[in-house]
Short mmCIF file of C-alpha atoms in Angstrom, two decimals:
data_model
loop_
_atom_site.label_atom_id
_atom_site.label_comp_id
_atom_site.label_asym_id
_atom_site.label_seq_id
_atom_site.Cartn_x
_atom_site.Cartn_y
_atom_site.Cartn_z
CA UNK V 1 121.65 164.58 151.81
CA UNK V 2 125.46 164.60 151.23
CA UNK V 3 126.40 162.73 147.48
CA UNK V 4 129.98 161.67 145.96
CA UNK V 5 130.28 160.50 142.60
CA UNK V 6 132.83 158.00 141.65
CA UNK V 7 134.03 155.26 138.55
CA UNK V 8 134.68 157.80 136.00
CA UNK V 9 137.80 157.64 133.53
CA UNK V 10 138.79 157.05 130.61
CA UNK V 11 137.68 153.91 128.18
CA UNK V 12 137.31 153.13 124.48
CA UNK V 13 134.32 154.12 122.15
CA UNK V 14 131.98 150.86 122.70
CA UNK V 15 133.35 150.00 126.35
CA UNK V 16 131.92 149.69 129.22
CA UNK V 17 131.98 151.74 132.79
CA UNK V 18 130.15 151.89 136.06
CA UNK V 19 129.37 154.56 137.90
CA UNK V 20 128.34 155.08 141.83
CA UNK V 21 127.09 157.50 143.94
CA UNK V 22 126.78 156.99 147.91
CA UNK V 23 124.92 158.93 149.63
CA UNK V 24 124.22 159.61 153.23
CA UNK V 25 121.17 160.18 155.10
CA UNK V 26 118.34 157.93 156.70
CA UNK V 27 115.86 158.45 154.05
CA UNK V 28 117.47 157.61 150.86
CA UNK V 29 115.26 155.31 149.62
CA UNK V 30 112.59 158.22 149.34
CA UNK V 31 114.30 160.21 146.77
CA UNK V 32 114.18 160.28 143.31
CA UNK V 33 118.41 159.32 142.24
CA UNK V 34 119.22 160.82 138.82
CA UNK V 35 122.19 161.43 136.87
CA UNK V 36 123.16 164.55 134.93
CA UNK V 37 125.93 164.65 132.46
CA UNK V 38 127.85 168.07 131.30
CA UNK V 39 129.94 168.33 128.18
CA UNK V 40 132.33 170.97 127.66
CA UNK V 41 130.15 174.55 126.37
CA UNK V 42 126.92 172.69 127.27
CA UNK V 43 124.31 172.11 129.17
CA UNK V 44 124.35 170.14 131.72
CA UNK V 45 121.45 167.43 130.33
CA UNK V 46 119.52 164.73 132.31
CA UNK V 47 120.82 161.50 131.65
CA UNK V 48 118.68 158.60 133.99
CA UNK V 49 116.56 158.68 136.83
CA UNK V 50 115.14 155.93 139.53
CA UNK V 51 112.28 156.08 142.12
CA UNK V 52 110.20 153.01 141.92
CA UNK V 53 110.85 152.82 138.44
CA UNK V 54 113.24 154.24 136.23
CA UNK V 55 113.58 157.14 133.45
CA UNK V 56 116.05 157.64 130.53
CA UNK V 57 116.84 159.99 127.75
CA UNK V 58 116.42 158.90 124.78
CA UNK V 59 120.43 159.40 123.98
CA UNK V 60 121.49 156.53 126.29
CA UNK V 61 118.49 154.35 126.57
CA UNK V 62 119.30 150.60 125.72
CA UNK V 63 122.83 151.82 125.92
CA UNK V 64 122.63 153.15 129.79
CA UNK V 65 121.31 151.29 133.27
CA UNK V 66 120.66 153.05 136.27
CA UNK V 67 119.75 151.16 139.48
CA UNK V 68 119.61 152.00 143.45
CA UNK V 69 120.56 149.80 146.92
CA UNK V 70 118.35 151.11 149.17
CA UNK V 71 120.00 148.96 151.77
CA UNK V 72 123.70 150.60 151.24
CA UNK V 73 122.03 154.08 149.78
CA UNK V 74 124.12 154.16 146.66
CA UNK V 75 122.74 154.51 143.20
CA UNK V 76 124.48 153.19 140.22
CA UNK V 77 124.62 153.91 136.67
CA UNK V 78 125.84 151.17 134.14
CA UNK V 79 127.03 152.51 130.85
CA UNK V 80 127.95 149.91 127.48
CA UNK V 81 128.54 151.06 124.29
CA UNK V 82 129.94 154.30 124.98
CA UNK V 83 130.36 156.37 122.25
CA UNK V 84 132.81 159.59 122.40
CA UNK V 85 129.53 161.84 122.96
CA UNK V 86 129.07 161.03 126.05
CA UNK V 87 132.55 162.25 127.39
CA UNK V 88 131.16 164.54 130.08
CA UNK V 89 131.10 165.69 133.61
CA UNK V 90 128.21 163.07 135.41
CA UNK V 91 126.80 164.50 138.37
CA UNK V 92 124.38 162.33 140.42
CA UNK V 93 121.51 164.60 141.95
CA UNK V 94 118.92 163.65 144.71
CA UNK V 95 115.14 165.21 145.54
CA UNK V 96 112.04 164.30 146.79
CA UNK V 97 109.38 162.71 144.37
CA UNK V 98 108.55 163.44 141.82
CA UNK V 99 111.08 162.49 139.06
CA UNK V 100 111.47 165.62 136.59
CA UNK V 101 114.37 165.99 134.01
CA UNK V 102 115.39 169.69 134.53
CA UNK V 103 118.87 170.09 136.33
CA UNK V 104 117.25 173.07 138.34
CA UNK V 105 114.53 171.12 140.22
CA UNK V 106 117.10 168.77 141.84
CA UNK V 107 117.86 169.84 145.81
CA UNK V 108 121.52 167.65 146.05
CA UNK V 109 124.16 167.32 143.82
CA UNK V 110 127.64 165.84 143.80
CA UNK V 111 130.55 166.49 142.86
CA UNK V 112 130.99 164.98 139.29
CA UNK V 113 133.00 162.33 137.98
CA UNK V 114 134.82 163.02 134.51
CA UNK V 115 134.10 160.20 131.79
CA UNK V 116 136.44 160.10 128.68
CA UNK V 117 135.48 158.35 126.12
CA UNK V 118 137.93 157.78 122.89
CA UNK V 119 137.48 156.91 119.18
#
């Protein structure tokens, strides 16, 4: 499974941005789609998650949507009400069922896209 990341940049603290993530491969639909984030001397932290259903930490839930087209394997992740702590790398991963939150158990990763968010 090949992944690129795309629809970061730059936006105001309480905008709005969309991120997407294509992916190729015939089997898309059965993999868990997540998305990391990684903030300069961090971690790089789980952010959402989407199999059947979907998973969030509890930093961007409410705030943070993440859905999948199963049809045009791409996996999106809607973001409101930024805030300036989630500037950060986001990194969509990909692996097989089941969902987990650690960075190290996902197989596929892309590149990153760099969100910037300004107060």
């Amino acid at each position: 499974v090949q992944l690129q990341a795309f629809g970061g940049g730059l936006v105001q603290a309480g905008g709005s941005l969309r991120l997407s993530c294509a992916a190729s491969g015939r089997t898309f639909s059965s993999y868990v789609m997540a998305w990391f984030r990684q903030a300069p001397g961090k971690e790089r932290e789980f952010v959402a998650a989407i199999n059947w259903s979907t998973y969030y930490a509890d930093s961007v839930k409410g705030r943070f949507t993440i859905s999948r087209d199963n049809a045009k394997n791409t996996v999106s992740l809607q973001m409101n009400s930024l805030k300036p702590e989630d500037t950060a790398v986001y990194y969509c991963a990909a692996r097989r069922n089941p969902v987990v939150r650690d960075s190290n158990g996902y197989d596929y990763w892309g590149q990153g896209t760099l969100v910037t968010v300004s107060s």
